[in-house]
XYZ file of C-alpha atoms in Angstrom:
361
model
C 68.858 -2.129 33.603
C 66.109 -1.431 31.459
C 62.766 -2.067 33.583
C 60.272 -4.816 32.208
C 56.681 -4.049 33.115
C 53.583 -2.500 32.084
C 54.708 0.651 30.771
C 56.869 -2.047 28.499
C 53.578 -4.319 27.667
C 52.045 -0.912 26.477
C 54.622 -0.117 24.483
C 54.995 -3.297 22.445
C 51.583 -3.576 21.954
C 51.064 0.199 20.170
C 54.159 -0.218 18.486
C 52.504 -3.878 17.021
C 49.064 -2.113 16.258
C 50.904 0.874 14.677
C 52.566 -1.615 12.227
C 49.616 -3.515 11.780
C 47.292 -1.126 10.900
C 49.056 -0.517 7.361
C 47.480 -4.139 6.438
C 43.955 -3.867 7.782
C 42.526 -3.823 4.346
C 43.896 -7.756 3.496
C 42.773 -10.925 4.355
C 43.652 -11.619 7.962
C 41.262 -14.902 7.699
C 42.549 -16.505 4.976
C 46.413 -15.198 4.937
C 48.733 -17.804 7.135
C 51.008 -15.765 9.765
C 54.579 -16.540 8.478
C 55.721 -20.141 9.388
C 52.879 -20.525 11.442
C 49.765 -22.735 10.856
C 47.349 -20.153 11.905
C 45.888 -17.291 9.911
C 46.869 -14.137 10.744
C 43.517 -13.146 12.674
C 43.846 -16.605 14.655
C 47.291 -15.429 15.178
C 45.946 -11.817 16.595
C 43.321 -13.873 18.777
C 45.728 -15.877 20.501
C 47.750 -13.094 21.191
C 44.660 -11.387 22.442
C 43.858 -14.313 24.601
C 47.148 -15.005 25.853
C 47.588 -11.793 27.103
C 44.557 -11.747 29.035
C 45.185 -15.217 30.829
C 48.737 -13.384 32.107
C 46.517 -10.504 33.365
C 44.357 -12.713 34.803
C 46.882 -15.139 37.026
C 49.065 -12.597 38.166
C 45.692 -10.503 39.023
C 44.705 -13.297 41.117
C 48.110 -15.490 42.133
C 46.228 -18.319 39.885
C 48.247 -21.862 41.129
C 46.956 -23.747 37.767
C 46.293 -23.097 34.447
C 42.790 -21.290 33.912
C 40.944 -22.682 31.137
C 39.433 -20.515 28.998
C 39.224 -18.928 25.246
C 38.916 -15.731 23.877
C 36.938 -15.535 20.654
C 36.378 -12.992 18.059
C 33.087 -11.973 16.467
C 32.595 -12.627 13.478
C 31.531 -8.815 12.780
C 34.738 -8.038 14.187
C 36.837 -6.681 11.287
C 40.778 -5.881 10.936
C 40.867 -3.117 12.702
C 38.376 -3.978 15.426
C 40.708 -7.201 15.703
C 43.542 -4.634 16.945
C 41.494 -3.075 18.877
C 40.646 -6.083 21.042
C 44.713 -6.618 21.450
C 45.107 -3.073 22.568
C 42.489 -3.997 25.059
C 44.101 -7.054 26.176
C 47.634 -5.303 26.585
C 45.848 -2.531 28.737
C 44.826 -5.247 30.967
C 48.084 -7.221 31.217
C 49.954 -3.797 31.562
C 47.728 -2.794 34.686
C 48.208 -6.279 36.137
C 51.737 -6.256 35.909
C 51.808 -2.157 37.080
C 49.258 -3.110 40.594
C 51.388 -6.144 41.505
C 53.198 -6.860 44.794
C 57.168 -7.149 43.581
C 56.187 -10.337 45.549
C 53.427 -11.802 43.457
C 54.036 -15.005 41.615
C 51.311 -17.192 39.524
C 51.064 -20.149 37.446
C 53.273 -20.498 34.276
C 54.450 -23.780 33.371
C 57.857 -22.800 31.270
C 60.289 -23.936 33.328
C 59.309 -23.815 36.778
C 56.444 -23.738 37.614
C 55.609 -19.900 38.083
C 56.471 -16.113 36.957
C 56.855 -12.998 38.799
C 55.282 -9.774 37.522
C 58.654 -9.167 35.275
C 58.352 -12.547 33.904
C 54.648 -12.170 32.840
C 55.565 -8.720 31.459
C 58.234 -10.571 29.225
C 56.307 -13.309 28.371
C 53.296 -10.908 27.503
C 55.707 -8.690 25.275
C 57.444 -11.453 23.651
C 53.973 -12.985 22.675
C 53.916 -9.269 21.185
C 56.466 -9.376 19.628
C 57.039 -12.644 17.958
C 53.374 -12.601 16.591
C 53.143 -9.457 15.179
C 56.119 -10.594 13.189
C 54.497 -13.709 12.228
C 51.508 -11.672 11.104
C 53.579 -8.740 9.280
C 55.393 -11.973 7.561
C 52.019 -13.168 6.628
C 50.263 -9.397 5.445
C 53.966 -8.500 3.530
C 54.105 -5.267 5.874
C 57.428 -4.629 7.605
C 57.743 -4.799 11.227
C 60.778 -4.078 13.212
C 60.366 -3.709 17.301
C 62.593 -1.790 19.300
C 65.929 -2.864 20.267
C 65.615 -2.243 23.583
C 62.221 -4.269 24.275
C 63.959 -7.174 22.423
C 67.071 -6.775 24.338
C 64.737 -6.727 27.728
C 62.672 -9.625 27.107
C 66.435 -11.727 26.167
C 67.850 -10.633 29.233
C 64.635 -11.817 31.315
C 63.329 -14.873 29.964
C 65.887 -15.956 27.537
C 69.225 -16.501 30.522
C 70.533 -19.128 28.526
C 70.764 -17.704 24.873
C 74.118 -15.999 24.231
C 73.827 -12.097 23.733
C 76.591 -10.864 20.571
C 74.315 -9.737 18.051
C 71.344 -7.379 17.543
C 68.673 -8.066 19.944
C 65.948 -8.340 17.247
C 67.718 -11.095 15.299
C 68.843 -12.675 18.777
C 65.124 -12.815 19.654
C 64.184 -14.173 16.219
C 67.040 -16.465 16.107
C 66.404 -17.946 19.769
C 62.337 -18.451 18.703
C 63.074 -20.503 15.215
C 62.280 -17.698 13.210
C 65.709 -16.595 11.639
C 69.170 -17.458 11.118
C 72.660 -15.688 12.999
C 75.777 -16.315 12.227
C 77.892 -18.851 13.548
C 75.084 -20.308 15.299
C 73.090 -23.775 14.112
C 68.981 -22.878 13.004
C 66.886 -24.067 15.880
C 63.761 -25.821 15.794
C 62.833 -26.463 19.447
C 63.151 -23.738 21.528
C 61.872 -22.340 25.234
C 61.700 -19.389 27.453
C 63.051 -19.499 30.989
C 61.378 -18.225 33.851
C 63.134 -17.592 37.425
C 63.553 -20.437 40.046
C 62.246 -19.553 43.225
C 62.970 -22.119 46.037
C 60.850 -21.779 49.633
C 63.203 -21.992 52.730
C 61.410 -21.306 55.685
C 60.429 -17.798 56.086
C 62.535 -16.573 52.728
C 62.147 -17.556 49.373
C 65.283 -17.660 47.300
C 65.213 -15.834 43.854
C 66.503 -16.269 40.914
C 68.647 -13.846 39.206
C 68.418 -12.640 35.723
C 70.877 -11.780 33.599
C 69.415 -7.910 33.784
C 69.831 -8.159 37.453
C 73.176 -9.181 37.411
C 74.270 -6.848 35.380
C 73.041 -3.836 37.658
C 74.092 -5.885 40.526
C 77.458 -5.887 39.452
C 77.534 -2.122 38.682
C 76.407 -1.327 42.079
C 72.555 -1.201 41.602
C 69.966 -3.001 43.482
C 68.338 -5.235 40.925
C 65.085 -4.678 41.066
C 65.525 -6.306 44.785
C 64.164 -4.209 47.493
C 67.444 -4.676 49.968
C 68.093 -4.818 54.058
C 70.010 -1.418 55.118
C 73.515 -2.250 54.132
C 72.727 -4.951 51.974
C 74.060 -6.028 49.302
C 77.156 -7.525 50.745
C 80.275 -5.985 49.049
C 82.898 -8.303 50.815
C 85.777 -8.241 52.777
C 89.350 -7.984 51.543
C 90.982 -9.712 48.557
C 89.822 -13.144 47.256
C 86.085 -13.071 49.286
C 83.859 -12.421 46.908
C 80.050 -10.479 48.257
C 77.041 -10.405 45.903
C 78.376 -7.561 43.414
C 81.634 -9.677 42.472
C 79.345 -12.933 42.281
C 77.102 -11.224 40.303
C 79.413 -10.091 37.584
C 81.170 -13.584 37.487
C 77.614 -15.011 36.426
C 77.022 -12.292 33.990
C 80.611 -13.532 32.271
C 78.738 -17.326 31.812
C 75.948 -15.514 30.531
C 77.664 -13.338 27.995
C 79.818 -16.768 27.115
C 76.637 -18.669 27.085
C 77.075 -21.330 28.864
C 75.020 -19.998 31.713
C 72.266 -22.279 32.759
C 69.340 -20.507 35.195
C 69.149 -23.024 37.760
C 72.872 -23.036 38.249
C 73.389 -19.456 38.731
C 73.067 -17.311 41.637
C 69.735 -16.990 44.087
C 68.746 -13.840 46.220
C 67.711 -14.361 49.615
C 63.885 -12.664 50.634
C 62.499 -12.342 53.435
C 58.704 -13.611 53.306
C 58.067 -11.029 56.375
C 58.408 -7.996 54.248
C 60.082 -8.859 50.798
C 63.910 -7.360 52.083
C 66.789 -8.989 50.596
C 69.143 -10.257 53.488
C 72.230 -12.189 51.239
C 72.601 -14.129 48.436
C 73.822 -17.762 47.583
C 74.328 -19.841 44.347
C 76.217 -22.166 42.743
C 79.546 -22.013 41.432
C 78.325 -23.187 38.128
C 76.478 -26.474 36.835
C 77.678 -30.126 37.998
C 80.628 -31.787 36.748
C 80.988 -35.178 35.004
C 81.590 -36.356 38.987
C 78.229 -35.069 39.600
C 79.991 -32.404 42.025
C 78.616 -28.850 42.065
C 79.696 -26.361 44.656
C 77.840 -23.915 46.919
C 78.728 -20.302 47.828
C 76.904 -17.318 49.874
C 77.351 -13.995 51.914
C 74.661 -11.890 53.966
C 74.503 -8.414 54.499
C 76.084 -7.730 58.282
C 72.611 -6.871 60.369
C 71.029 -9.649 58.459
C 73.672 -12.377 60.443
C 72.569 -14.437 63.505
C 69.490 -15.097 62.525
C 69.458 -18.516 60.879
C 68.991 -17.357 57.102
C 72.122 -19.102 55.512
C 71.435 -21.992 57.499
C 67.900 -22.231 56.057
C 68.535 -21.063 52.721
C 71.597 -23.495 52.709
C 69.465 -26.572 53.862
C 66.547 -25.587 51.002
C 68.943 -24.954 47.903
C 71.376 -28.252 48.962
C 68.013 -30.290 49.579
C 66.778 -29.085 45.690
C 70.365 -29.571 44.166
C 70.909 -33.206 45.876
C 67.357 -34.800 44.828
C 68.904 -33.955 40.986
C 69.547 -36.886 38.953
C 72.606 -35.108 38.303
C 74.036 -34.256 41.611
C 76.014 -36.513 43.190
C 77.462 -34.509 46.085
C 76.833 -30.919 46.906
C 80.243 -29.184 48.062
C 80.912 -25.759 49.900
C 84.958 -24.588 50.892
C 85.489 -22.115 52.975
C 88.896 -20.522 54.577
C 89.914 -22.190 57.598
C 89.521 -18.657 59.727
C 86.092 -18.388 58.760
C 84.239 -20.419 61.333
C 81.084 -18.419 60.677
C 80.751 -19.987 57.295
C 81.621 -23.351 58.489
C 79.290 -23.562 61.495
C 76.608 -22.605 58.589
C 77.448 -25.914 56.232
C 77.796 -28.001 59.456
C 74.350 -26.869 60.551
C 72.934 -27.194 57.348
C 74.183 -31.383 57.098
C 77.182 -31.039 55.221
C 80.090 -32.637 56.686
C 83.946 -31.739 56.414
C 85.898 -34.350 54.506
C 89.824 -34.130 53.403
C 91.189 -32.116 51.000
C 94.152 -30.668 49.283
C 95.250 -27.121 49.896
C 94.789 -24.606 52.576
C 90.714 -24.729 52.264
C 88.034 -26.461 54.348
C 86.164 -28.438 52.255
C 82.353 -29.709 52.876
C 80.699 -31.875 51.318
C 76.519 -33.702 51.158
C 76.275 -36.508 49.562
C 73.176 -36.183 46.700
């Protein structure tokens, strides 16, 4: 799993200035950046500015947007123009690198906040996408490298389908390029991670990146209790390694949708990972979507899958979607079933050798 943080910010931004710099003698001011309806040095400034707002909230755990601009002078030529954005990436990059893993701030897209990692993406995508708008614009070619495109995808963009190169993935998800097999797209978004409060833990969202190391035995970037994660026990129980690779199958099919997926379970106390929980996939036509979790073994008996239960059923049932939250479990394990009954789901009939729980939405 390829890391996504300021070393990565610094990186897309010299690699953007580096390809830039070829076209310092046109006209940024009156050139338009590719499809855009800026000019290419409005197009640098927002960049600029953007990057410094990210910098800025994480810096300070900013709740709400910060309003402010970021203006150019106008004795600021072409070059000093890059300059400024290799300024503004400096600052963004030691934001992201003096974070707590823990720190979260304002970002509207699509949940209301980002984690370090998520500004770092946003930040390099910004990078990325722009510079090719202004390359577009200045005739200069501009090609970033694979592996920051194929970060920032695996990050912030959970529900685009990986299959091609990451470049014209990126492009492709962003309205700025055709792939084949696949309809043009004219509206299009980035996805953050869901985090849900639940009572002294938070639960996390998990990125495609994450699941992938997850499932090949890594930690994903999650700072774990002891003997956590949970592997599981004997055939057909699944821990958080085997969940984690069935999620990264939805992703790499894509029909993986973030808030659907799987959640890791922190500890607000000191930012360990005790378990993780998730859904089984999105609701059905019935409006039924199912429930599944594990904890690592010293992290049992304390209450967290009761809590975290409680706080991700709670979120799923106020859904206009949801019409009944469902968890099954095998008869013998009265662990699990003690943890839906405490958490207000009640057992109801059903076919097969399975317990079946259910909350209404």
């Amino acid at each position: 799993m390829q890391n996504m943080g300021g070393e990565q910010v610094t990186e897309a931004v010299a690699h953007a200035v580096s390809a830039l710099a070829v076209g310092t003698g046109r006209d940024w001011a009156g050139t338009k950046a590719g499809g855009l309806e800026w000019s290419c040095r409005s197009t640098a400034q927002h960049v600029a500015g953007t990057l410094i707002a990210y910098a800025g909230r994480l810096a300070t755990g900013a709740r709400q947007r910060v309003s402010f601009d970021t203006v150019l002078l106008d004795e600021a030529d072409n070059t000093a123009v890059l300059d400024v954005l290799t300024t503004a990436g400096a600052l963004l990059a030691a934001a992201v690198a003096t974070a707590p893993r823990e720190a979260r701030a304002f970002h509207a897209a699509p949940f209301g906040s980002a984690s370090r990692e998520g500004f770092a993406a946003m930040g390099v995508t910004e990078v990325l996408l722009h510079t090719y708008d202004i390359a577009t614009g200045l005739g200069v070619p501009y090609e970033p490298p694979a592996e920051l495109c194929g970060g920032v995808l695996e990050r912030i963009f959970p529900h685009v389908r990986p299959g091609h190169a990451p470049w014209p993935t990126l492009r492709w998800a962003t309205g700025r390029g055709d792939l084949p097999g696949r309809a043009p797209l004219t509206d299009w978004y980035w996805s953050n991670d869901l985090v849900i409060p639940a009572d002294g833990l938070t639960l996390q969202g998990v990125t495609p990146a994450a699941t992938a190391d997850l499932a090949a035995g890594g930690s994903g970037g999650f700072h774990w209790i002891g003997n956590g994660p949970y592997e599981g026990e004997g055939a057909g129980e699944a821990g958080t390694r085997v969940a984690a690779g069935m999620m990264r199958q939805t992703y790499e099919a894509g029909t993986h949708r973030p808030e659907w997926g799987m959640f890791v379970l922190v500890r607000a106390e000191d930012g360990r990972a005790v378990g993780a929980m998730g859904f089984h996939g999105p609701p059905d036509d019935e409006g039924r979507v199912e429930v599944g979790y594990d904890l690592a073994a010293s992290a049992r008996g304390n209450g967290y899958a009761t809590r975290a239960l409680r706080a991700l059923s709670s979120w799923a049932a106020a859904r206009d979607d949801v019409r009944t939250v469902f968890g099954k479990t095998d008869p013998a394990n009265t662990a699990s079933q003690a943890v839906l009954t405490r958490a207000g789901f009640t057992r109801v009939p059903a076919e097969g050798d399975l317990h079946l729980y259910e909350l209404p939405g």
